[in-house]
Amino acid sequence: MKVYWKYFMIPFLYGIIFSWNAHMNGHGIIDICQIAVNQGNGYIWYCTFEAVLETIKTNFIYYMFIIVFSTYIYRHFCNSSVYVFSRCENRMKWYVRECLKLFCFTVIGNIAVFAGSVVTALLGCGMTSSKESIWIVFVYFAIYSLWIFASVLLANIISIIKNSVIGNLTVMGILNFLLLLLTSIDYQNFTSREHIKMRSNPMSYTLLSWYKMNIEDITGIEKLEYACNPWMGIIVLSVCCMAVFFIGAMVIQKIDIIKNNTDN
Amino acid sequence: MFRTVLSQTKILLSQKGAKITFYILLIAVLWNYFLNLKEYSNVDKASMPAITEFCVCSGNNLIGGYVISFICFLVVLPGGISFAIDKKLNIDIYLKARCRGKYRYIISKMIAAFISTFICVSIPFLIELLLNACAFPVESSVKMQSISNVFLVRDGGGYNPHAFMYDAYMYHPIMYSFVRIMLLGLFASSLAIISMAFSCVHNKFLAYLMIPVYFLASIFMQTKFKVFGHKISHNYYGYLLWDEGYVTGEMMTWFYVLIESIVIASVIFILVYEWRKEV
C-alpha cells in the first residue's frame, strides 16, 4: 500500500500542469465548480470529431491513473499469490477489502487532480464558492470516481487473465471506442432511438454538460433536451461498477496463480 | 553487428506484441479504406477530395483520431518492452554471450526496437496509401478543380502557406503522405526507445513502461513551452494528423528536434546505466 502513495504526486502535478495556462493568465475570480466543469468535460455540447478529441485530451489525466493502479489487485497474483491465498480463509472477503481500498485510492486520486487545479487557481486568479457550486463539485467527484474505479478494476481483471499491458490496452481501447460511438448519434434529429443509443453508452454519463445542473452561466451552453438528472448518472455508473465487481469476483475465485507471467 | 541487429529485429517482429500492433493498425486502415470506397463509389472525379484526405491520418478522420490517441500505448508493444522481458526471463545473459559483449547486445537491441516499431507502425499506413493510390484518382482535388481555386491555393487564401510542406500537400499529395507516414514511424520508434530507457530503472510491471510515453504524449497535448529558445505550442493531434493549416514547418522541425533530443538522452542514459551496473 505504501508503494502506491507516491503515485498520487502524478495526478497532483497533472492538475497543476494542465490548469497552469488558464489560471495563471486568466482574468477575474473563478468559481470552484468551473474547475470541476473543466476537468469533467463540461464544455461538450454535441459529440463531434473535435469534441471527441477534446474529451480524450481531458481524459488523459485519468488514463494515467488507470495505468498506475491497474496493478493494484493484479500484483498479488504475480509472484506471491500462493502465500497470499494460502493464508486467506475467505477470498471473497479479501477481494471486497481490496476493492474498497482501490475505490478510496480512486477518490483520493480525483481529489489530487482537483487540488492541483485549485492551487493554481488560488495562486493565479482567486476562487469563490457557493452552495450550488459545491453540489456540482460533488457530482463531478461521484461520477468520475465511479467511472475511473470501474475502468481500473476492469484493467486489473484483464491483467489477471492476460497480462498488464493487454489489460491496459483493452481498457483504453474500450473507453475510446465508447466515446467514438457517441459521434454516431444524430443530434439534430434527436428521436427516442437516438436517446436510447446515447443513454445505453456509459461514456455519455461522464460528460458533465449533459446533466441538469445549472452550469449554463459557466459553459455558455443552453439547456440540452437530452440532459439527465445527476443521480441517474451516479446510479448507472454504480451499476457498471457492480457488474465489473462481480465479473472480477468470478475471475478471482477461479485463478490461483498466473503461469508464464512476465510481470513477476 | 549487422547480423546481430538483423536477428534481434527478426525476433522482435515475430513476437506477439509486434503482431498485435501491426494488426490493430491494419484493421483500422482497412476499415477506413472500405468506408471511403463506400462513400465515394458514386462520386464524380471532379468532386473528389485530394488523396491525402482519404488517409486515416488526415485532419478530420474519426478513425484517425482514435488511432493517434491509441498509438502512444501501441508503440510500447513491439520494441519498448523487449528489454524488460529479456531481463525478466533472464534471456539477456545468453544474448549478451551470443552477441559477444554487453554493449553490442544493448546497442543492437535499441536499433532492433527502433526498426521493428518503425516497421509495425509505418507499414499499415503505407499499405493504405498504396490502396488509396490504386482506388482513387491521384490528381483530383476539390481545391484544385477550378482556376480560381488554384490561384487561391497559390496565394494561400483560406489556407496557411507557411504550413508544413504546404506545396507538397497541395501539388504532390503522395509525396506528402509518404513523408508524413515516415515521420509518424519516426515518432513511434522514438517513443519506443524512451520506454526502453525507463525499463532500465523500473521493470516490475510491464504496464508501467507506458507511463513515460504517455506522460510525454499528454504534455504534448495542450502545453506551450520553449524548445531551444523557440516558443511553440504543442498539440499532439496537430503534429500527427495531416492538416494544411495548423502546424508550420518551423513548429514541426522543433517538435522533432525535441523528440530526438529526448531519444538521444535516453540512449545515453541506457548506456551509462548499464555501464554503472557493471561497475
Coordinates of C-alpha atoms in Angstrom, one line a residue:
Chain A
M1 CA 0.0 0.0 0.0
K2 CA 2.9 2.3 0.8
V3 CA 4.2 1.8 -2.7
Y4 CA 1.2 3.5 -4.2
W5 CA 1.1 6.6 -2.1
K6 CA 4.0 8.2 -4.0
Y7 CA 2.0 7.9 -7.2
F8 CA -0.5 10.5 -6.0
M9 CA 2.0 13.1 -6.9
I10 CA 1.4 12.3 -10.6
P11 CA -2.3 13.4 -10.6
F12 CA -1.5 16.4 -8.4
L13 CA 1.2 17.5 -10.9
Y14 CA -1.1 16.9 -13.8
G15 CA -3.7 19.1 -12.1
I16 CA -1.1 21.9 -11.8
I17 CA 0.3 21.5 -15.4
F18 CA -3.0 21.4 -17.2
S19 CA -4.6 24.3 -15.4
W20 CA -1.4 26.5 -15.3
N21 CA -2.0 28.3 -18.6
A22 CA -5.7 29.0 -18.0
H23 CA -5.4 30.1 -14.3
M24 CA -2.2 32.0 -14.4
N25 CA -3.2 34.0 -17.4
G26 CA -6.9 34.2 -16.5
H27 CA -8.7 37.4 -15.6
G28 CA -11.1 37.6 -12.7
I29 CA -12.0 35.3 -9.9
I30 CA -13.3 31.9 -10.8
D31 CA -15.9 29.7 -9.2
I32 CA -14.8 26.4 -7.7
C33 CA -17.3 24.5 -9.9
Q34 CA -15.5 25.9 -13.0
I35 CA -12.6 23.6 -12.3
A36 CA -14.9 20.6 -12.0
V37 CA -16.6 21.6 -15.2
N38 CA -13.2 21.9 -17.0
Q39 CA -12.0 18.5 -15.8
G40 CA -15.3 16.9 -16.2
N41 CA -15.7 17.6 -20.0
G42 CA -18.4 20.2 -19.2
Y43 CA -18.0 22.1 -22.5
I44 CA -19.1 19.3 -24.8
W45 CA -22.4 20.1 -26.5
Y46 CA -22.6 17.6 -29.4
C47 CA -20.1 14.8 -29.6
T48 CA -18.4 15.7 -32.9
F49 CA -14.9 14.7 -34.0
E50 CA -13.3 17.8 -32.3
A51 CA -15.4 17.1 -29.2
V52 CA -14.1 13.5 -29.0
L53 CA -10.5 14.6 -29.3
E54 CA -11.1 17.3 -26.7
T55 CA -12.6 14.7 -24.4
I56 CA -9.7 12.2 -24.9
K57 CA -7.3 15.1 -24.2
T58 CA -9.1 15.8 -20.8
N59 CA -9.3 12.1 -20.0
F60 CA -5.6 11.7 -20.4
I61 CA -5.2 12.8 -16.8
Y62 CA -7.4 9.9 -15.7
Y63 CA -5.9 7.4 -18.1
M64 CA -2.5 7.8 -16.3
F65 CA -4.2 7.0 -13.0
I66 CA -5.7 3.9 -14.6
I67 CA -2.3 2.7 -15.8
V68 CA -0.7 3.2 -12.3
F69 CA -3.5 1.4 -10.4
S70 CA -4.1 -1.3 -13.0
T71 CA -1.7 -3.4 -11.0
Y72 CA -3.3 -2.9 -7.6
I73 CA -5.1 -6.3 -7.3
Y74 CA -3.2 -7.9 -10.1
R75 CA 0.2 -7.7 -8.3
H76 CA -1.0 -10.2 -5.7
F77 CA -1.3 -12.8 -8.4
C78 CA 2.2 -12.1 -9.9
N79 CA 4.6 -13.9 -7.6
S80 CA 3.1 -14.2 -4.2
S81 CA -0.4 -15.4 -4.8
V82 CA 0.4 -18.8 -3.1
Y83 CA 1.4 -17.0 0.1
V84 CA -1.5 -14.5 -0.1
F85 CA -4.2 -17.0 -0.7
S86 CA -3.0 -19.9 1.4
R87 CA -3.3 -17.5 4.4
C88 CA -6.6 -16.1 3.2
E89 CA -9.6 -18.0 4.6
N90 CA -12.2 -16.2 2.6
R91 CA -11.1 -15.0 -0.8
M92 CA -14.3 -13.0 -1.4
K93 CA -13.8 -11.0 1.8
W94 CA -10.2 -10.3 0.7
Y95 CA -11.4 -9.1 -2.7
V96 CA -14.1 -6.8 -1.3
R97 CA -11.5 -5.3 1.0
E98 CA -9.1 -4.7 -1.9
C99 CA -11.9 -3.2 -4.0
L100 CA -12.8 -0.8 -1.2
K101 CA -9.2 0.3 -0.8
L102 CA -9.0 0.7 -4.6
F103 CA -12.1 2.9 -4.5
C104 CA -10.6 5.0 -1.8
F105 CA -7.5 5.5 -3.9
T106 CA -9.6 6.5 -6.8
V107 CA -11.4 9.2 -4.8
I108 CA -8.0 10.4 -3.4
G109 CA -6.6 10.5 -7.0
N110 CA -9.5 12.6 -8.1
I111 CA -9.1 14.9 -5.2
A112 CA -5.3 15.2 -6.1
V113 CA -6.1 16.3 -9.6
F114 CA -8.6 18.7 -8.4
A115 CA -6.3 20.0 -5.7
G116 CA -3.6 20.7 -8.3
S117 CA -6.0 22.9 -10.2
V118 CA -7.2 24.6 -7.0
V119 CA -3.6 25.5 -6.1
T120 CA -3.0 27.2 -9.5
A121 CA -6.4 29.0 -9.2
L122 CA -5.6 30.3 -5.7
L123 CA -2.2 31.5 -6.9
G124 CA -3.3 32.9 -10.2
C125 CA -6.8 34.3 -10.2
G126 CA -8.5 33.7 -6.9
M127 CA -11.5 31.5 -6.3
T128 CA -15.0 31.6 -4.8
S129 CA -17.6 29.0 -4.0
S130 CA -21.4 28.7 -3.3
K131 CA -23.8 26.1 -2.3
E132 CA -24.7 25.4 -5.9
S133 CA -21.1 25.0 -7.0
I134 CA -20.3 22.6 -4.1
W135 CA -23.1 20.4 -5.4
I136 CA -21.5 20.4 -8.9
V137 CA -18.1 19.5 -7.5
F138 CA -19.7 16.7 -5.5
V139 CA -21.4 15.4 -8.7
Y140 CA -18.0 15.6 -10.5
F141 CA -16.3 13.6 -7.8
A142 CA -19.0 11.0 -7.7
I143 CA -19.2 10.5 -11.4
Y144 CA -15.5 10.4 -12.1
S145 CA -14.7 8.3 -9.1
L146 CA -17.2 5.6 -10.2
W147 CA -16.1 5.7 -13.8
I148 CA -12.4 5.5 -13.0
F149 CA -13.0 2.8 -10.4
A150 CA -14.9 0.6 -13.0
S151 CA -12.1 1.2 -15.5
V152 CA -9.3 0.4 -13.1
L153 CA -11.0 -2.7 -11.8
L154 CA -11.6 -3.9 -15.3
A155 CA -7.9 -3.3 -16.2
N156 CA -6.9 -5.4 -13.1
I157 CA -9.2 -8.2 -14.1
I158 CA -8.0 -8.4 -17.7
S159 CA -4.4 -8.1 -16.4
I160 CA -5.0 -11.2 -14.3
I161 CA -6.5 -13.1 -17.2
K162 CA -3.9 -12.0 -19.8
N163 CA -1.2 -9.5 -18.7
S164 CA -0.9 -5.9 -17.6
V165 CA -0.1 -4.4 -21.0
I166 CA -3.0 -6.2 -22.7
G167 CA -5.2 -5.2 -19.7
N168 CA -4.4 -1.5 -20.1
L169 CA -4.7 -1.6 -23.9
T170 CA -8.1 -3.2 -23.8
V171 CA -9.5 -0.8 -21.2
M172 CA -8.2 2.3 -23.1
G173 CA -9.5 0.8 -26.3
I174 CA -12.9 0.2 -24.9
L175 CA -13.1 3.7 -23.3
N176 CA -12.1 5.5 -26.5
F177 CA -14.3 3.3 -28.6
L178 CA -17.3 4.1 -26.5
L179 CA -16.5 7.8 -26.9
L180 CA -16.3 7.3 -30.6
L181 CA -19.7 5.7 -30.6
L182 CA -21.2 8.9 -29.3
T183 CA -20.4 10.5 -32.6
S184 CA -22.8 8.2 -34.4
I185 CA -25.8 9.8 -32.6
D186 CA -27.8 12.2 -34.8
Y187 CA -28.1 15.3 -32.5
Q188 CA -30.1 17.4 -35.0
N189 CA -32.8 14.9 -35.3
F190 CA -32.9 13.6 -31.8
T191 CA -35.5 10.8 -31.8
S192 CA -36.2 8.3 -29.0
R193 CA -33.9 5.8 -30.8
E194 CA -31.0 8.3 -30.6
H195 CA -31.9 8.8 -26.9
I196 CA -31.6 5.1 -26.2
K197 CA -28.4 5.0 -28.2
M198 CA -27.0 7.8 -26.0
R199 CA -28.1 6.5 -22.7
S200 CA -27.0 3.0 -23.3
N201 CA -23.4 4.2 -23.7
P202 CA -21.8 4.6 -20.2
M203 CA -19.4 7.3 -21.5
S204 CA -22.3 9.6 -22.1
Y205 CA -22.6 9.9 -18.3
T206 CA -19.1 11.1 -17.9
L207 CA -19.8 14.4 -19.7
L208 CA -20.9 17.0 -17.1
S209 CA -22.5 19.2 -19.7
W210 CA -25.1 16.5 -20.3
Y211 CA -26.6 16.8 -16.8
K212 CA -29.3 19.1 -15.5
M213 CA -27.0 21.2 -13.2
N214 CA -27.3 24.9 -13.9
I215 CA -23.9 25.3 -15.4
E216 CA -25.1 27.3 -18.3
D217 CA -23.6 30.5 -16.9
I218 CA -20.1 28.9 -17.0
T219 CA -20.2 26.9 -20.2
G220 CA -22.4 29.1 -22.3
I221 CA -24.3 26.0 -23.4
E222 CA -28.1 26.4 -23.3
K223 CA -30.2 23.7 -21.6
L224 CA -29.9 20.5 -23.6
E225 CA -33.0 18.5 -24.3
Y226 CA -31.2 15.2 -23.6
A227 CA -29.7 16.4 -20.3
C228 CA -30.4 14.0 -17.4
N229 CA -30.5 14.0 -13.7
P230 CA -27.1 13.6 -12.0
W231 CA -28.5 10.9 -9.8
M232 CA -29.2 8.8 -12.8
G233 CA -25.6 9.1 -13.9
I234 CA -24.4 8.0 -10.5
I235 CA -26.8 5.1 -10.5
V236 CA -25.8 3.9 -14.0
L237 CA -22.1 4.1 -13.3
S238 CA -22.7 2.3 -9.9
V239 CA -24.4 -0.5 -11.8
C240 CA -21.4 -0.6 -14.2
C241 CA -19.0 -0.8 -11.2
M242 CA -21.1 -3.6 -9.7
A243 CA -21.1 -5.5 -13.0
V244 CA -17.3 -5.3 -13.2
F245 CA -17.0 -6.2 -9.5
F246 CA -19.0 -9.4 -10.0
I247 CA -17.0 -10.4 -13.1
G248 CA -13.9 -9.8 -11.1
A249 CA -15.2 -11.9 -8.2
M250 CA -15.8 -14.8 -10.6
V251 CA -12.3 -14.5 -12.1
I252 CA -10.6 -14.2 -8.8
Q253 CA -12.2 -17.3 -7.4
K254 CA -11.0 -19.3 -10.4
I255 CA -7.4 -18.2 -10.8
D256 CA -4.8 -19.1 -8.2
I257 CA -1.5 -18.3 -9.9
I258 CA -0.5 -16.9 -13.2
K259 CA 1.6 -19.3 -15.2
N260 CA 4.4 -18.0 -17.5
N261 CA 3.9 -14.5 -16.2
T262 CA 6.4 -11.8 -17.4
D263 CA 5.3 -9.4 -14.6
N264 CA 6.8 -11.4 -11.7
Chain B
M1 CA 26.8 -6.0 -35.6
F2 CA 24.6 -6.0 -38.7
R3 CA 23.8 -9.7 -38.2
T4 CA 23.0 -9.2 -34.5
V5 CA 20.7 -6.3 -35.4
L6 CA 19.0 -8.4 -38.1
S7 CA 18.4 -11.4 -35.9
Q8 CA 17.1 -9.2 -33.0
T9 CA 14.8 -7.4 -35.4
K10 CA 13.5 -10.8 -36.7
I11 CA 12.9 -12.0 -33.1
L12 CA 11.0 -8.8 -32.2
L13 CA 8.9 -8.9 -35.3
S14 CA 7.9 -12.5 -34.7
Q15 CA 6.7 -11.7 -31.2
K16 CA 3.1 -11.3 -30.2
G17 CA 3.4 -7.6 -29.3
A18 CA 4.6 -6.6 -32.8
K19 CA 1.8 -8.6 -34.4
I20 CA -0.9 -7.1 -32.2
T21 CA 0.3 -3.5 -33.1
F22 CA 0.5 -4.3 -36.8
Y23 CA -2.9 -6.0 -37.0
I24 CA -4.7 -3.3 -34.9
L25 CA -3.3 -0.6 -37.2
L26 CA -4.0 -2.7 -40.3
I27 CA -7.6 -3.3 -39.3
A28 CA -8.1 0.5 -38.7
V29 CA -6.7 1.5 -42.1
L30 CA -8.7 -1.2 -44.0
W31 CA -11.8 -0.2 -42.2
N32 CA -11.2 3.4 -43.2
Y33 CA -10.4 2.3 -46.7
F34 CA -13.7 0.4 -47.2
L35 CA -15.7 3.2 -45.6
N36 CA -14.1 5.6 -48.2
L37 CA -14.8 3.2 -51.0
K38 CA -18.5 3.0 -49.9
E39 CA -18.8 6.8 -49.6
Y40 CA -17.1 7.8 -52.8
S41 CA -18.1 5.0 -55.1
N42 CA -20.7 7.2 -56.9
V43 CA -18.9 10.5 -56.7
D44 CA -17.7 12.3 -59.7
K45 CA -13.9 12.5 -60.2
A46 CA -14.0 16.3 -60.2
S47 CA -15.8 16.5 -56.8
M48 CA -13.4 14.2 -55.0
P49 CA -11.0 15.5 -52.3
A50 CA -7.3 15.0 -52.6
I51 CA -5.8 11.6 -51.8
T52 CA -4.3 13.0 -48.5
E53 CA -7.8 13.4 -47.2
F54 CA -8.7 9.8 -47.6
C55 CA -6.0 8.5 -45.3
V56 CA -6.6 7.6 -41.7
C57 CA -4.2 10.3 -40.5
S58 CA -6.0 13.1 -42.4
G59 CA -7.2 16.0 -40.4
N60 CA -10.9 15.2 -39.9
N61 CA -10.9 11.5 -39.8
L62 CA -12.6 10.0 -36.7
I63 CA -10.7 6.6 -37.0
G64 CA -7.5 8.6 -37.3
G65 CA -8.2 10.5 -34.1
Y66 CA -8.8 7.1 -32.4
V67 CA -5.7 5.6 -33.8
I68 CA -3.5 8.6 -32.9
S69 CA -4.8 8.7 -29.3
F70 CA -4.2 4.9 -29.1
I71 CA -0.8 4.9 -30.7
C72 CA 1.1 6.1 -27.6
F73 CA 0.0 2.8 -26.0
L74 CA 0.7 0.6 -29.0
V75 CA 4.3 1.8 -29.6
V76 CA 5.4 0.1 -26.4
L77 CA 4.5 -3.4 -27.6
P78 CA 6.9 -4.1 -30.5
G79 CA 10.1 -2.9 -29.1
G80 CA 9.6 -0.9 -25.9
I81 CA 9.0 -3.8 -23.6
S82 CA 11.6 -6.2 -25.2
F83 CA 14.4 -5.1 -23.0
A84 CA 12.4 -5.6 -19.8
I85 CA 11.1 -9.0 -21.0
D86 CA 14.7 -10.2 -21.7
K87 CA 15.7 -9.1 -18.2
K88 CA 12.7 -10.7 -16.5
L89 CA 13.2 -14.0 -18.3
N90 CA 17.0 -13.9 -17.9
I91 CA 17.5 -14.3 -21.6
D92 CA 19.7 -11.2 -21.6
I93 CA 22.6 -13.3 -20.1
Y94 CA 22.6 -15.7 -23.1
L95 CA 22.0 -12.9 -25.6
K96 CA 25.0 -10.9 -24.2
A97 CA 27.2 -14.0 -24.5
R98 CA 26.0 -14.7 -28.1
C99 CA 26.4 -11.0 -29.1
R100 CA 29.9 -11.1 -27.8
G101 CA 29.6 -8.3 -25.4
K102 CA 27.2 -6.3 -23.3
Y103 CA 27.3 -3.1 -25.3
R104 CA 26.9 -4.9 -28.6
Y105 CA 23.8 -6.5 -27.2
I106 CA 22.3 -3.2 -25.8
I107 CA 23.1 -1.2 -29.0
S108 CA 21.7 -3.9 -31.2
K109 CA 18.6 -4.2 -29.0
M110 CA 18.0 -0.5 -29.3
I111 CA 18.4 -0.4 -33.1
A112 CA 16.2 -3.5 -33.4
A113 CA 13.5 -2.0 -31.2
F114 CA 13.6 1.2 -33.3
I115 CA 13.4 -0.7 -36.6
S116 CA 10.7 -3.1 -35.5
T117 CA 8.5 -0.3 -34.1
F118 CA 9.1 1.7 -37.3
I119 CA 8.0 -1.2 -39.4
C120 CA 5.0 -2.1 -37.3
V121 CA 3.7 1.4 -37.4
S122 CA 4.5 2.6 -40.9
I123 CA 3.8 -0.4 -43.0
P124 CA 0.0 -0.4 -42.4
F125 CA -0.2 3.3 -43.3
L126 CA 1.9 2.6 -46.4
I127 CA -0.4 -0.2 -47.4
E128 CA -3.3 2.2 -47.1
L129 CA -1.6 4.8 -49.2
L130 CA -1.0 2.2 -51.9
L131 CA -4.6 1.1 -51.8
N132 CA -5.8 4.7 -52.0
A133 CA -3.5 5.4 -54.9
C134 CA -4.9 2.4 -56.7
A135 CA -8.6 3.1 -55.9
F136 CA -8.9 6.9 -56.1
P137 CA -7.7 9.3 -58.7
V138 CA -4.3 10.8 -57.6
E139 CA -4.6 14.1 -59.4
S140 CA -8.1 15.0 -58.3
S141 CA -8.8 17.5 -55.6
V142 CA -11.7 19.8 -55.0
K143 CA -9.3 22.6 -54.0
M144 CA -7.6 22.4 -57.5
Q145 CA -10.6 21.8 -59.7
S146 CA -11.1 25.4 -60.8
I147 CA -8.6 28.0 -61.9
S148 CA -9.8 30.4 -59.2
N149 CA -9.2 27.8 -56.6
V150 CA -5.7 27.2 -57.9
F151 CA -4.9 30.9 -57.6
L152 CA -6.4 30.9 -54.1
V153 CA -4.2 28.0 -53.1
R154 CA -1.1 29.6 -54.6
D155 CA -1.7 32.8 -52.7
G156 CA -2.5 31.0 -49.5
G157 CA -6.1 32.4 -49.4
G158 CA -8.1 30.4 -46.9
Y159 CA -5.0 28.2 -46.2
N160 CA -1.8 28.7 -44.4
P161 CA 1.1 28.9 -46.9
H162 CA 3.6 28.6 -44.1
A163 CA 2.1 25.2 -43.1
F164 CA 4.4 22.2 -43.0
M165 CA 5.2 21.1 -46.6
Y166 CA 2.3 23.2 -47.9
D167 CA 3.3 22.9 -51.6
A168 CA 3.7 19.1 -51.4
Y169 CA 0.3 18.9 -49.6
M170 CA -1.4 20.8 -52.5
Y171 CA 0.5 19.6 -55.5
H172 CA 2.2 16.3 -54.6
P173 CA -0.2 14.5 -52.2
I174 CA 1.5 11.1 -52.5
M175 CA 4.9 12.5 -51.6
Y176 CA 3.4 14.5 -48.7
S177 CA 1.6 11.3 -47.4
F178 CA 4.8 9.3 -47.7
V179 CA 6.9 11.8 -45.7
R180 CA 4.2 12.2 -43.0
I181 CA 4.0 8.4 -42.6
M182 CA 7.8 8.2 -42.3
L183 CA 7.6 11.0 -39.7
L184 CA 4.9 9.1 -37.8
G185 CA 7.0 6.0 -37.8
L186 CA 10.0 8.0 -36.5
F187 CA 7.8 9.5 -33.8
A188 CA 6.6 6.0 -32.7
S189 CA 10.1 4.4 -32.8
S190 CA 11.4 7.3 -30.7
L191 CA 8.8 6.8 -28.1
A192 CA 9.7 3.1 -28.0
I193 CA 13.3 4.0 -27.2
I194 CA 12.1 6.3 -24.4
S195 CA 10.0 3.5 -22.8
M196 CA 13.1 1.2 -23.2
A197 CA 15.2 3.6 -21.2
F198 CA 12.5 3.6 -18.5
S199 CA 12.6 -0.2 -18.4
C200 CA 16.2 0.0 -17.1
V201 CA 15.0 1.7 -14.0
H202 CA 11.6 0.2 -13.4
N203 CA 10.5 -3.1 -14.9
K204 CA 8.4 -4.5 -12.1
F205 CA 5.2 -4.3 -14.2
L206 CA 5.3 -4.1 -18.0
A207 CA 2.2 -1.8 -18.0
Y208 CA 4.3 0.9 -16.2
L209 CA 6.5 1.2 -19.3
M210 CA 3.6 3.0 -20.9
I211 CA 3.9 5.8 -18.3
P212 CA 6.8 7.9 -19.7
V213 CA 5.5 7.7 -23.3
Y214 CA 2.0 8.5 -22.1
F215 CA 3.3 11.4 -19.9
L216 CA 5.1 12.8 -23.0
A217 CA 2.0 12.5 -25.1
S218 CA -0.1 14.2 -22.6
I219 CA 2.5 17.0 -22.2
F220 CA 2.3 17.5 -25.9
M221 CA -1.5 17.6 -25.7
Q222 CA -2.1 21.1 -24.5
T223 CA 1.1 22.9 -23.4
K224 CA 3.1 25.7 -24.7
F225 CA 6.9 25.9 -23.9
K226 CA 10.2 26.8 -25.5
V227 CA 12.3 24.3 -27.4
F228 CA 15.9 25.6 -27.6
G229 CA 14.6 29.1 -27.4
H230 CA 11.8 28.7 -29.9
K231 CA 8.3 29.0 -28.3
I232 CA 6.0 26.6 -30.0
S233 CA 2.5 25.4 -28.9
H234 CA 2.4 21.6 -28.5
N235 CA -0.6 19.9 -30.0
Y236 CA -0.3 16.2 -30.2
Y237 CA -3.1 15.7 -32.7
G238 CA -1.9 18.8 -34.7
Y239 CA 1.5 17.2 -35.2
L240 CA 0.4 13.7 -36.0
L241 CA -2.8 14.3 -38.0
W242 CA -2.3 15.7 -41.5
D243 CA -3.7 19.2 -41.8
E244 CA -2.8 22.0 -44.2
G245 CA -3.4 24.7 -41.6
Y246 CA -2.2 24.2 -38.1
V247 CA 1.4 23.1 -37.9
T248 CA 4.1 25.3 -39.6
G249 CA 7.4 23.9 -40.9
E250 CA 9.3 25.6 -38.0
M251 CA 7.0 24.1 -35.4
M252 CA 7.3 20.6 -36.9
T253 CA 11.1 20.9 -37.0
W254 CA 11.4 21.9 -33.4
F255 CA 8.9 19.3 -32.3
Y256 CA 11.0 16.6 -33.9
V257 CA 14.2 18.2 -32.6
L258 CA 12.7 18.0 -29.1
I259 CA 11.7 14.3 -29.5
E260 CA 15.0 13.3 -30.9
S261 CA 16.9 15.1 -28.2
I262 CA 14.9 13.1 -25.6
V263 CA 15.8 9.9 -27.6
I264 CA 19.5 10.8 -27.6
A265 CA 19.3 11.5 -23.8
S266 CA 17.5 8.1 -23.4
V267 CA 20.2 6.2 -25.3
I268 CA 23.0 7.9 -23.3
F269 CA 21.0 7.0 -20.1
I270 CA 20.7 3.4 -21.1
L271 CA 24.4 3.1 -21.9
V272 CA 25.5 4.9 -18.7
Y273 CA 23.1 2.9 -16.5
E274 CA 24.3 -0.4 -17.9
W275 CA 27.9 0.7 -17.5
R276 CA 27.4 1.7 -13.9
K277 CA 25.7 -1.6 -13.2
E278 CA 28.8 -3.5 -14.4
V279 CA 31.0 -1.5 -12.0

